[in-house]
JSON list of C-alpha atoms in Angstrom, two decimals:
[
{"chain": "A", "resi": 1, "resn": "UNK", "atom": "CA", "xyz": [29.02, 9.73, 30.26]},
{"chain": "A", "resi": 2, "resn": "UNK", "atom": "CA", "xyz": [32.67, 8.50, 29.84]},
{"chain": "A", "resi": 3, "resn": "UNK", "atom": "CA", "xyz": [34.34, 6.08, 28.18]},
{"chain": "A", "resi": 4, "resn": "UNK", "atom": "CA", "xyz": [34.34, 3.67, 31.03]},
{"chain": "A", "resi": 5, "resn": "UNK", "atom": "CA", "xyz": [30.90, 3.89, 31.10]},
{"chain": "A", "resi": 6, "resn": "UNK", "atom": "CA", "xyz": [29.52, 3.49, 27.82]},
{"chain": "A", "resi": 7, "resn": "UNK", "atom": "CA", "xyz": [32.23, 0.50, 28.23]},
{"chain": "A", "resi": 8, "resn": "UNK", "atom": "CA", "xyz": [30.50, -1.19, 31.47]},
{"chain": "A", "resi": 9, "resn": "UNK", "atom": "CA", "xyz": [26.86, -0.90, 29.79]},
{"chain": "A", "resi": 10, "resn": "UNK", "atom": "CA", "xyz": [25.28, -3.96, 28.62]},
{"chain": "A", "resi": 11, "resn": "UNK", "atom": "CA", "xyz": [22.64, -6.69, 29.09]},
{"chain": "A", "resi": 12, "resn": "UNK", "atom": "CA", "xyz": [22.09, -10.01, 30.08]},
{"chain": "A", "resi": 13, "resn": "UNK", "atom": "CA", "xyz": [19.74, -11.86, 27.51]},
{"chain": "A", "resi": 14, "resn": "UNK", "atom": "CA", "xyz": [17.44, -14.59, 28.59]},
{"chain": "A", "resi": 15, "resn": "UNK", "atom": "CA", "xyz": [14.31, -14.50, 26.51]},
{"chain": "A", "resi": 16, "resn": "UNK", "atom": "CA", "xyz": [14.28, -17.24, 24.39]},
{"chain": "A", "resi": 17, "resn": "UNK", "atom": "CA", "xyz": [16.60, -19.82, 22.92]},
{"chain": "A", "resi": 18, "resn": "UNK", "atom": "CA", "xyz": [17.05, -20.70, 19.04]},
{"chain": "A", "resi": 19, "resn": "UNK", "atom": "CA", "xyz": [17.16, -24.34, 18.13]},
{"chain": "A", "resi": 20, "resn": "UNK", "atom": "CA", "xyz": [17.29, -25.79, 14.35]},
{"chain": "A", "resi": 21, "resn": "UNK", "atom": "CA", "xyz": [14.33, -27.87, 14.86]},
{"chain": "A", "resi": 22, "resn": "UNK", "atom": "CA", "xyz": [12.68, -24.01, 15.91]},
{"chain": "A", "resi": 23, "resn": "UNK", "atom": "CA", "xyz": [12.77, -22.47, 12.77]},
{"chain": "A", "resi": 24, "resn": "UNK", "atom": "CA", "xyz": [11.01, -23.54, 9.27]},
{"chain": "A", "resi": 25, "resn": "UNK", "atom": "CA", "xyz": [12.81, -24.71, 6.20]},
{"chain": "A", "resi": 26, "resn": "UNK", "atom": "CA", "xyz": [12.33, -21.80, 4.27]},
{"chain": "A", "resi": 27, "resn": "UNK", "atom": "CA", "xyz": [14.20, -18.45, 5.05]},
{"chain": "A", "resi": 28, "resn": "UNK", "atom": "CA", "xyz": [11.79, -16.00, 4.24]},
{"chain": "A", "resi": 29, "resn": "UNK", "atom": "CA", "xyz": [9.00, -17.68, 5.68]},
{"chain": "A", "resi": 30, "resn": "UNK", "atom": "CA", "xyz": [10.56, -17.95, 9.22]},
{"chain": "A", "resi": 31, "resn": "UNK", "atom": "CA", "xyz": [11.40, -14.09, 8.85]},
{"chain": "A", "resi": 32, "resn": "UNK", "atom": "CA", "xyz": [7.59, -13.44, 8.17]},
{"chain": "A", "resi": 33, "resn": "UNK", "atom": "CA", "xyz": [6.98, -15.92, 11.72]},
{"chain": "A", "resi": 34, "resn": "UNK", "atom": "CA", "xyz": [9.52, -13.10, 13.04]},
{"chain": "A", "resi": 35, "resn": "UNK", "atom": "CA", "xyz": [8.15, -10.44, 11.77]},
{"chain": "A", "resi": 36, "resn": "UNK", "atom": "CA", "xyz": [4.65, -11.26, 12.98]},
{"chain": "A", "resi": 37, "resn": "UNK", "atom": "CA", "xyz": [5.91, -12.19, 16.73]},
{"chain": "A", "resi": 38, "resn": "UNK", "atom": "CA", "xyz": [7.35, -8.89, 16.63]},
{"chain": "A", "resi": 39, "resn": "UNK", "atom": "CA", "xyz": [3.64, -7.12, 15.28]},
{"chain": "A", "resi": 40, "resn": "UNK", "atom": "CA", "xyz": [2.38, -8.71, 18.35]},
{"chain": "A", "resi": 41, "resn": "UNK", "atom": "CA", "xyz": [4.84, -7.76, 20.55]},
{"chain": "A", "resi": 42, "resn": "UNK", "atom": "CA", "xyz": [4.15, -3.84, 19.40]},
{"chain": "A", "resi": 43, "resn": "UNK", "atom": "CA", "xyz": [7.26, -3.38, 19.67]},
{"chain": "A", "resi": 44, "resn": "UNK", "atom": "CA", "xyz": [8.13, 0.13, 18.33]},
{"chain": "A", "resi": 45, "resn": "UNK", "atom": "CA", "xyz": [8.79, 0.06, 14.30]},
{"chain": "A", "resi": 46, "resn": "UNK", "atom": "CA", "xyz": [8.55, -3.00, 14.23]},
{"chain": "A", "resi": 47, "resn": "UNK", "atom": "CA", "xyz": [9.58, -3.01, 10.43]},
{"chain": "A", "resi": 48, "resn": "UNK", "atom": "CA", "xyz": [12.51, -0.33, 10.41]},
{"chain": "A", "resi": 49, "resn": "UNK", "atom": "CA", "xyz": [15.59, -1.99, 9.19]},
{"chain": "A", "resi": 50, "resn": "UNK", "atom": "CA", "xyz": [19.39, -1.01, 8.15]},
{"chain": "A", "resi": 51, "resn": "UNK", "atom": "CA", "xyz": [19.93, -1.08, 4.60]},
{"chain": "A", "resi": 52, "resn": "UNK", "atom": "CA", "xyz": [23.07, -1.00, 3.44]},
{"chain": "A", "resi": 53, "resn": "UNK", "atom": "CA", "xyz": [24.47, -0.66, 0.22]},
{"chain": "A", "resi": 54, "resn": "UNK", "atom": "CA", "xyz": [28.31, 0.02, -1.30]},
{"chain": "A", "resi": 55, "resn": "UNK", "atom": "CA", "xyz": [29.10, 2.39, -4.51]},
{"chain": "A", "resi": 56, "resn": "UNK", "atom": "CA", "xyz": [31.47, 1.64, -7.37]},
{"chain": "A", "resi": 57, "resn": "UNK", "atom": "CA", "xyz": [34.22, 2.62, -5.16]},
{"chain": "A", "resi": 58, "resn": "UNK", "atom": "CA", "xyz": [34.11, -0.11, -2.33]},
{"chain": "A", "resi": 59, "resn": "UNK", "atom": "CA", "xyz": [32.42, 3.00, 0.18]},
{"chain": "A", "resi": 60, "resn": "UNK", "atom": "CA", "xyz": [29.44, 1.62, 2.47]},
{"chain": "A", "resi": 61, "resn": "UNK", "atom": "CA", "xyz": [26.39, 3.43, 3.59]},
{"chain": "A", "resi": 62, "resn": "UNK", "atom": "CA", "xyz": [23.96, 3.28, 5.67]},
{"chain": "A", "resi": 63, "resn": "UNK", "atom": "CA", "xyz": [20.25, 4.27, 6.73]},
{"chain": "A", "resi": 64, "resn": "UNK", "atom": "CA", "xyz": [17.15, 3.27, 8.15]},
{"chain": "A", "resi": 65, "resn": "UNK", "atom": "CA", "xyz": [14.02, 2.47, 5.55]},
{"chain": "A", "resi": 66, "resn": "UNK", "atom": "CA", "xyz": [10.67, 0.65, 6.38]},
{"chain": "A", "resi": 67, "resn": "UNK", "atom": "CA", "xyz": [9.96, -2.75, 5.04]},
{"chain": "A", "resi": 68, "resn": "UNK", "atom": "CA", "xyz": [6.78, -2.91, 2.83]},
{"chain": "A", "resi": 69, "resn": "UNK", "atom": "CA", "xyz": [6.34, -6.00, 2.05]},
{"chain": "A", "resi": 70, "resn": "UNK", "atom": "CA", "xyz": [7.55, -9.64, 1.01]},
{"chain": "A", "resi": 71, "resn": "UNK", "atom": "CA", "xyz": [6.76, -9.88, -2.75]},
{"chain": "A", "resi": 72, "resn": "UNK", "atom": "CA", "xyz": [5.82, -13.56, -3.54]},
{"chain": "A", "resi": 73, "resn": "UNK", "atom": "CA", "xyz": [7.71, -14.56, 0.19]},
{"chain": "A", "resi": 74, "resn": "UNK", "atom": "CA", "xyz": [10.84, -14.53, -1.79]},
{"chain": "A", "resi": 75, "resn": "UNK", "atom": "CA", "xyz": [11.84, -10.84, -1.70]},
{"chain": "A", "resi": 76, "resn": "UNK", "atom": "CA", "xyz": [12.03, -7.84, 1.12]},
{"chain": "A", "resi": 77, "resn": "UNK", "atom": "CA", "xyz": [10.52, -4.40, -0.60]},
{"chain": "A", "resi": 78, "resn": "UNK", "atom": "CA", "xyz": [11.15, -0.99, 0.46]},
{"chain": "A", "resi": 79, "resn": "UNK", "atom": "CA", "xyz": [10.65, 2.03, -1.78]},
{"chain": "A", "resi": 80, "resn": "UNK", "atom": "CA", "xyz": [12.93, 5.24, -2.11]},
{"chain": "A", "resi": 81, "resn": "UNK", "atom": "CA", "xyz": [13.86, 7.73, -4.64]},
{"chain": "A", "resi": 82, "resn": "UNK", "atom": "CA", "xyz": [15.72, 6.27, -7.23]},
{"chain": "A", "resi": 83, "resn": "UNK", "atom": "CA", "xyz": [18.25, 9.20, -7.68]},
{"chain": "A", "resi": 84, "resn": "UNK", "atom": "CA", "xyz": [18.99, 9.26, -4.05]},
{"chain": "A", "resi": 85, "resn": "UNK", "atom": "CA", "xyz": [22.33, 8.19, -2.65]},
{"chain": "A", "resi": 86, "resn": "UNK", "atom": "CA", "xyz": [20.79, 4.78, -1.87]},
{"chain": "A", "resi": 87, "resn": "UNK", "atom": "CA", "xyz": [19.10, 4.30, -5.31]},
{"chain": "A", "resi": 88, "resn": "UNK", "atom": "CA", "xyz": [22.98, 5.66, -7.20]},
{"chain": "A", "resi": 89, "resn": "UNK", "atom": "CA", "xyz": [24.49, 3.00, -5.06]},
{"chain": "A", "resi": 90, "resn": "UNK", "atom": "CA", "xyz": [22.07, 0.22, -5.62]},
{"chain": "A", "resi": 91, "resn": "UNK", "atom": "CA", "xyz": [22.43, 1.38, -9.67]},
{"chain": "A", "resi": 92, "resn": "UNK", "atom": "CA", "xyz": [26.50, 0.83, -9.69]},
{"chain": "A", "resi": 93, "resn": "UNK", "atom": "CA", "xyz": [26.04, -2.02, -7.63]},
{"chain": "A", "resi": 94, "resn": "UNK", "atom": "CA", "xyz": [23.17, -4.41, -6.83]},
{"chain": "A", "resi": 95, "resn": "UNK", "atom": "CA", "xyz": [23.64, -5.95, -3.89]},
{"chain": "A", "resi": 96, "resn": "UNK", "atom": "CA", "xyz": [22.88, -5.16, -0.47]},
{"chain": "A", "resi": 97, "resn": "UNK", "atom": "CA", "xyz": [22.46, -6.08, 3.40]},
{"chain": "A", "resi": 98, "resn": "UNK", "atom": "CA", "xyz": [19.64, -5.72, 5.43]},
{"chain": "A", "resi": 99, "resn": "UNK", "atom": "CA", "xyz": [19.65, -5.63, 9.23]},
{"chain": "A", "resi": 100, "resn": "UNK", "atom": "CA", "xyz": [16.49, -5.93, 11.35]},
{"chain": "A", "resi": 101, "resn": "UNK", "atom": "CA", "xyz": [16.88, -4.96, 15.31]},
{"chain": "A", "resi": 102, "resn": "UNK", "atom": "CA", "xyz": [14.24, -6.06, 17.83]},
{"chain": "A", "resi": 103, "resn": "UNK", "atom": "CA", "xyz": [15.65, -5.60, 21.44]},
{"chain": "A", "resi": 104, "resn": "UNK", "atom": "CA", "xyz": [12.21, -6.27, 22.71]},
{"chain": "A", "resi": 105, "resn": "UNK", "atom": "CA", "xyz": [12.78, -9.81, 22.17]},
{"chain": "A", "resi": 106, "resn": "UNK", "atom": "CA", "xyz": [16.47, -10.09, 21.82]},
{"chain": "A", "resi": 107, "resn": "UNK", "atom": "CA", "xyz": [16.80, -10.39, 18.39]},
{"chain": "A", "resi": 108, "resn": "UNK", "atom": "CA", "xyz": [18.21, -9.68, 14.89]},
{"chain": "A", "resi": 109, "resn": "UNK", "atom": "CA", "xyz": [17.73, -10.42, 11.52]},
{"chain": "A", "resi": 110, "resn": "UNK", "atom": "CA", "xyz": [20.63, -9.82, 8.65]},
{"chain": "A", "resi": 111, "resn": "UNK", "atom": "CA", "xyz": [19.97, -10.34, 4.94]},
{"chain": "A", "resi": 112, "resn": "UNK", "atom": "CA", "xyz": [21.86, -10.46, 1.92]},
{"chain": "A", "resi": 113, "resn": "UNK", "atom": "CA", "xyz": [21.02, -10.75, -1.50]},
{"chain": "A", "resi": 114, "resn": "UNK", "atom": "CA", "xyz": [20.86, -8.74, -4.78]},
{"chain": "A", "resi": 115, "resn": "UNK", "atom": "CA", "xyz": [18.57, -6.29, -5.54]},
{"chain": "A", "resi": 116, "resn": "UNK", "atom": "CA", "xyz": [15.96, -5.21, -8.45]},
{"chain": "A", "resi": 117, "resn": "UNK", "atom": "CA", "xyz": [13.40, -2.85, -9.22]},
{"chain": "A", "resi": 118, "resn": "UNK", "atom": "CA", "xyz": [9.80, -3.38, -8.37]},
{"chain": "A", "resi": 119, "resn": "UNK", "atom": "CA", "xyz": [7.66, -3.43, -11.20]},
{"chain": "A", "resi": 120, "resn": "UNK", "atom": "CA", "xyz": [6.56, -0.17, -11.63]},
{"chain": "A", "resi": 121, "resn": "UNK", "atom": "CA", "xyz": [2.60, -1.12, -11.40]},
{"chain": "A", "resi": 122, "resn": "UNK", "atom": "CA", "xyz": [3.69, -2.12, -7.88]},
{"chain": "A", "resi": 123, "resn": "UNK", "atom": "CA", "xyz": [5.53, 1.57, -7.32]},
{"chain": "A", "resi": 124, "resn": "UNK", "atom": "CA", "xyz": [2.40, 3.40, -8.51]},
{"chain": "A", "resi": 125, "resn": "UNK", "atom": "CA", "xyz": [0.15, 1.45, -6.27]},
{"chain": "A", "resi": 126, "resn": "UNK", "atom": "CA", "xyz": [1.74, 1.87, -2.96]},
{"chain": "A", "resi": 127, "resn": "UNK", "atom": "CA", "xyz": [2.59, 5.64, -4.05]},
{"chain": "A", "resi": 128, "resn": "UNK", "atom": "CA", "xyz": [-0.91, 6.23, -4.26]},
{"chain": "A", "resi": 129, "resn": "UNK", "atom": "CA", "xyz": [-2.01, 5.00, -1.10]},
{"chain": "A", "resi": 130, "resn": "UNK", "atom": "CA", "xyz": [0.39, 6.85, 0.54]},
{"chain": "A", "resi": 131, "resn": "UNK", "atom": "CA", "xyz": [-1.03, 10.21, 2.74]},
{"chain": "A", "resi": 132, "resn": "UNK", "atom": "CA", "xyz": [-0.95, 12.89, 0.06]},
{"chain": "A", "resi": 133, "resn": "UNK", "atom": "CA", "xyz": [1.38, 14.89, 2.11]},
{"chain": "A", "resi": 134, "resn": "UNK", "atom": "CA", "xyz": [3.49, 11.91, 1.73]},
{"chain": "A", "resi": 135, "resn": "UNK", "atom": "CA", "xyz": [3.02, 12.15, -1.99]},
{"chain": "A", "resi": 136, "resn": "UNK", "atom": "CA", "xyz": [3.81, 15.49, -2.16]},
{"chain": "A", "resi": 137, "resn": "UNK", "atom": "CA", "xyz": [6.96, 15.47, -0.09]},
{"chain": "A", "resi": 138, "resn": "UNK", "atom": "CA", "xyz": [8.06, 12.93, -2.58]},
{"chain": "A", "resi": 139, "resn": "UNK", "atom": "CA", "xyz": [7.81, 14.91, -4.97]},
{"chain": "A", "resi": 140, "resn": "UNK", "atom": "CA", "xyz": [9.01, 18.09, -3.46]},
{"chain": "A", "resi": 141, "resn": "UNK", "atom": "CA", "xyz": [12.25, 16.56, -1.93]},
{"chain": "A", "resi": 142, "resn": "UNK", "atom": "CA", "xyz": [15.63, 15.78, -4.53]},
{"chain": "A", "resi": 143, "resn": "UNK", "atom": "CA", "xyz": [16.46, 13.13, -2.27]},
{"chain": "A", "resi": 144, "resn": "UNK", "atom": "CA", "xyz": [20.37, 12.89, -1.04]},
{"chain": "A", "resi": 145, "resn": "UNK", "atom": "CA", "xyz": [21.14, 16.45, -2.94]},
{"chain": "A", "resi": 146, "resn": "UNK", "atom": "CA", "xyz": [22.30, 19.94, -1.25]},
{"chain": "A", "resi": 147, "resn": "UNK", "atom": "CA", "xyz": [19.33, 22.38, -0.84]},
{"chain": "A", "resi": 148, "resn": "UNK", "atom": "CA", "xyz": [19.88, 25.59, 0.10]},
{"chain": "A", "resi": 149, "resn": "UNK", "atom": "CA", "xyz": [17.17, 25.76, 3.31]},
{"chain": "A", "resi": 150, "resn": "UNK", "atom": "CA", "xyz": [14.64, 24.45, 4.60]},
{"chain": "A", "resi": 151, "resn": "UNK", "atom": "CA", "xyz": [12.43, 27.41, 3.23]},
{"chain": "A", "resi": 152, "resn": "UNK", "atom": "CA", "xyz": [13.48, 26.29, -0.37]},
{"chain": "A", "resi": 153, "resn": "UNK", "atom": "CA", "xyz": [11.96, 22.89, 0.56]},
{"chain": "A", "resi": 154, "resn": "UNK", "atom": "CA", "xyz": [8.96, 24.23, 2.19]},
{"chain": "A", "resi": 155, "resn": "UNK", "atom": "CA", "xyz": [8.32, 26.75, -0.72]},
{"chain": "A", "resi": 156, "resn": "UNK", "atom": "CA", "xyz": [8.58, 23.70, -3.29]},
{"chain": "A", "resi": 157, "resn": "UNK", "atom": "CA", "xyz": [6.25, 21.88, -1.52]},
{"chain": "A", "resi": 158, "resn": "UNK", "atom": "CA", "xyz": [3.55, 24.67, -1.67]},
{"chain": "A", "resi": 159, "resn": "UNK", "atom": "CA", "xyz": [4.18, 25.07, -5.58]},
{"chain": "A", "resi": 160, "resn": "UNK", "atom": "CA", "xyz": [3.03, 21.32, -5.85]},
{"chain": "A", "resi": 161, "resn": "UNK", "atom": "CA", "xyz": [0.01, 22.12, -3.99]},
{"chain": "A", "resi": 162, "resn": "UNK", "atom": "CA", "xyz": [-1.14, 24.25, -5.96]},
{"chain": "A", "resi": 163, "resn": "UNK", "atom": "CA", "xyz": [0.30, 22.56, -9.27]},
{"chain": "A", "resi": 164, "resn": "UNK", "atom": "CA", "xyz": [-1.81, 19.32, -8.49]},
{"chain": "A", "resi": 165, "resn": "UNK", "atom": "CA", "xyz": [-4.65, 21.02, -7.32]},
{"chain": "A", "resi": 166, "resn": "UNK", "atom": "CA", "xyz": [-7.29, 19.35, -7.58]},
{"chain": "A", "resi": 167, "resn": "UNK", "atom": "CA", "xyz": [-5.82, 15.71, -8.38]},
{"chain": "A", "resi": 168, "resn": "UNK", "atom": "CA", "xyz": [-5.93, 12.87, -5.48]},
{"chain": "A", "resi": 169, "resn": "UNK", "atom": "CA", "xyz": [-4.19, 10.50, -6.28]},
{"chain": "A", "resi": 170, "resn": "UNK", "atom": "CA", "xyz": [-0.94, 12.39, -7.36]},
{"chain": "A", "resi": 171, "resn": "UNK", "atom": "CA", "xyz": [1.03, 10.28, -10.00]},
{"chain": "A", "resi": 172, "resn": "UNK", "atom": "CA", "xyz": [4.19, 8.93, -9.12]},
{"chain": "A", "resi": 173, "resn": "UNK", "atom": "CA", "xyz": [7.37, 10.47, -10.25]},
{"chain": "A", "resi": 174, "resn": "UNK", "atom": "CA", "xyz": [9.08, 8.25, -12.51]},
{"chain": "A", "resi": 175, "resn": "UNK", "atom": "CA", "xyz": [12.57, 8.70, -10.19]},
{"chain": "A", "resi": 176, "resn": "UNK", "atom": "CA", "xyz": [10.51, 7.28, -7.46]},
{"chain": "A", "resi": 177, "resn": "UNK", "atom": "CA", "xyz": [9.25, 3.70, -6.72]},
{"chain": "A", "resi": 178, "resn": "UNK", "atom": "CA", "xyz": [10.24, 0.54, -4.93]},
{"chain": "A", "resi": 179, "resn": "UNK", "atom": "CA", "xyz": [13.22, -2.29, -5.17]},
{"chain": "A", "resi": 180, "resn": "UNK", "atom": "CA", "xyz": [12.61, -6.08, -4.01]},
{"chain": "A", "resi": 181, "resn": "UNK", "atom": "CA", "xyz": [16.00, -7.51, -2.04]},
{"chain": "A", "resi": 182, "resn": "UNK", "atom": "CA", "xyz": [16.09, -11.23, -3.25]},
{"chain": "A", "resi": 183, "resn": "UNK", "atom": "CA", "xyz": [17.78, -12.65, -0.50]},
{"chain": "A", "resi": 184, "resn": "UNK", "atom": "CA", "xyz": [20.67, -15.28, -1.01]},
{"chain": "A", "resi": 185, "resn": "UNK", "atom": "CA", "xyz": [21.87, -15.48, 2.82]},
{"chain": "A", "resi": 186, "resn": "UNK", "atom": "CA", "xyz": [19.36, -14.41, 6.31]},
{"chain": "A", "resi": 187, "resn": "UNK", "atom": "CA", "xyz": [20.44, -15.29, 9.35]},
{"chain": "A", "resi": 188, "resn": "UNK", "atom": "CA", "xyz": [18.39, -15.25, 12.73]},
{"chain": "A", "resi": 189, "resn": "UNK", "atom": "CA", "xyz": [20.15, -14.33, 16.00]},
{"chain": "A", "resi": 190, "resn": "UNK", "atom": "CA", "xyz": [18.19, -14.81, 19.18]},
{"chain": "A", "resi": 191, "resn": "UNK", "atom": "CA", "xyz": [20.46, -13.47, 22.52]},
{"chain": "A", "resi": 192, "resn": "UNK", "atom": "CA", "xyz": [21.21, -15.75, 25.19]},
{"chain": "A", "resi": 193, "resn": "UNK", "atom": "CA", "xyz": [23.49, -15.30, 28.33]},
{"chain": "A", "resi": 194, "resn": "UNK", "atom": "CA", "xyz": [27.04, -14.90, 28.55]},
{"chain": "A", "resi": 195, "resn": "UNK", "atom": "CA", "xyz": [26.61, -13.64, 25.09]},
{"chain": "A", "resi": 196, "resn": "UNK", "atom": "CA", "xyz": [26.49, -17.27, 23.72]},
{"chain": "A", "resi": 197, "resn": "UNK", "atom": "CA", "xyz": [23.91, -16.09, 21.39]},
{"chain": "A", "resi": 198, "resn": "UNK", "atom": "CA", "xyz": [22.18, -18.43, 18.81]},
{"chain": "A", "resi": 199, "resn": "UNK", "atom": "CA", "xyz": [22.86, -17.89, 15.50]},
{"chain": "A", "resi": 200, "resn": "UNK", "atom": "CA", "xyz": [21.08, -20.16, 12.76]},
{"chain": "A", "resi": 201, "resn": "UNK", "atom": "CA", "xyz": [21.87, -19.14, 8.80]},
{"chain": "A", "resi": 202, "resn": "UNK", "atom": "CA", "xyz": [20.05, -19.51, 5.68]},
{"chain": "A", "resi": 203, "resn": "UNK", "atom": "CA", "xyz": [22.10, -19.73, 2.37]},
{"chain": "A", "resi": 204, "resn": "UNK", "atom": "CA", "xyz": [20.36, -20.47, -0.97]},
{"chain": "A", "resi": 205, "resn": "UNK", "atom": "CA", "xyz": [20.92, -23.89, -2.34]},
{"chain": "A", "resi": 206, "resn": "UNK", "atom": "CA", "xyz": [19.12, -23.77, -5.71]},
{"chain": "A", "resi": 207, "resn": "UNK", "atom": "CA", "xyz": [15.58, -23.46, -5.19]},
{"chain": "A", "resi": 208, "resn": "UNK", "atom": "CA", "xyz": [15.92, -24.25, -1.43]},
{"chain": "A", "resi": 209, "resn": "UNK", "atom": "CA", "xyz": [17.92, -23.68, 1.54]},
{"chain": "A", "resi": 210, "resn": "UNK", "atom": "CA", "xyz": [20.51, -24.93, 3.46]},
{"chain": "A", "resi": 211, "resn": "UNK", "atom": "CA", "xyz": [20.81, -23.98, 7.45]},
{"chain": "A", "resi": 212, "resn": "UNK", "atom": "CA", "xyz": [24.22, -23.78, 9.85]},
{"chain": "A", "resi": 213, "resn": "UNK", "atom": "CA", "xyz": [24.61, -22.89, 13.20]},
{"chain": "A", "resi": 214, "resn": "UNK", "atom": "CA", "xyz": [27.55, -20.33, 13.70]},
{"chain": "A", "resi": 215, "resn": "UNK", "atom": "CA", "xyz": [29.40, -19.30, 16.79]},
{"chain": "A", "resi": 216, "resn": "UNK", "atom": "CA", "xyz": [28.32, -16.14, 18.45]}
]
């Protein structure tokens, strides 16, 4: 495919409209309405999102994670391991930007807000009810670092077998666990024709929220 064509590909969208007097007053409760539309839907992943995060040097990166939950309906968690590129990034710099994608309903979520460590009670629980091969691949894998082959990996993975022989659950490793995104700014973005999308924002205002419409 050429240029031209990737430029003449796009899409008309015509699901659904966004109104203010749609969504509720509180940001992550509409997301959860969202989120739960999109469940239904079965769409595929429905809970894969961007996350994007910025080291000490100004540099943004990014990769898809799975949501796991909303802590307390104030927070979005994911876990990772904490000495991977993502968790060195989030350590010089706390803040970072979300980005949820649902084309089977024409819509988009972005989030911004700064982020924390899950307690670690939380991090041991979900670890453990994790597949063990999941378990073990956490363990096995130095997240974000060079390895030499995939054989090296493999070969680790096997020493852990045997090393926790015998244990189920594993215990977590202390560089791995969750972080909660407290979210100061969400916006919703529902496609509409003539790409005169709707686009309704969220931005904290104390303990509440206050909601704009912006131009697509």
């Amino acid at each position: 495919m050429n240029d031209t064509q990737l430029a003449d590909l796009r899409k008309t969208y015509s699901q659904r409209t966004l109104a203010e007097t749609d969504v509720l007053p509180d940001a992550v409760q509409q997301f959860r309405q969202w989120l739960d539309e999109a469940l239904a839907a079965k769409l595929d992943e429905p809970t894969a999102l961007t996350l994007s995060t910025v080291n000490a040097a100004g540099q943004p990166s990014s990769r898809v994670v799975l949501l796991k939950g909303l802590p307390d309906d104030a927070g979005f968690l994911f876990y990772t391991n904490y000495d991977s590129r993502k968790g060195q990034e989030l350590a010089e710099q706390p803040l970072a930007a979300l980005n949820f994608f649902w084309p089977g309903l024409e819509r988009q979520v972005r989030v911004e807000g700064r982020v924390e460590k899950a307690p670690p009670a939380m991090s041991t629980e979900y670890f453990q009810s994790r597949p063990r091969g999941s378990q073990l691949g956490a363990w096995a894998s130095p997240q974000s670092q060079v390895i030499g082959s995939r054989e090296e990996l493999e070969a680790r993975e096997q020493e852990l077998e045997e090393q926790f022989k015998g244990q189920d659950p594993l215990p977590r490793p202390e560089n791995w666990g969750g972080y909660i995104l407290r979210p100061h700014r969400v916006e919703f973005w529902q496609g509409r024709p003539s790409r005169l999308h709707d686009r309704i924002v969220y931005e904290r205002a104390g303990q509440g929220w206050q909601r704009s419409r912006l131009a697509p």
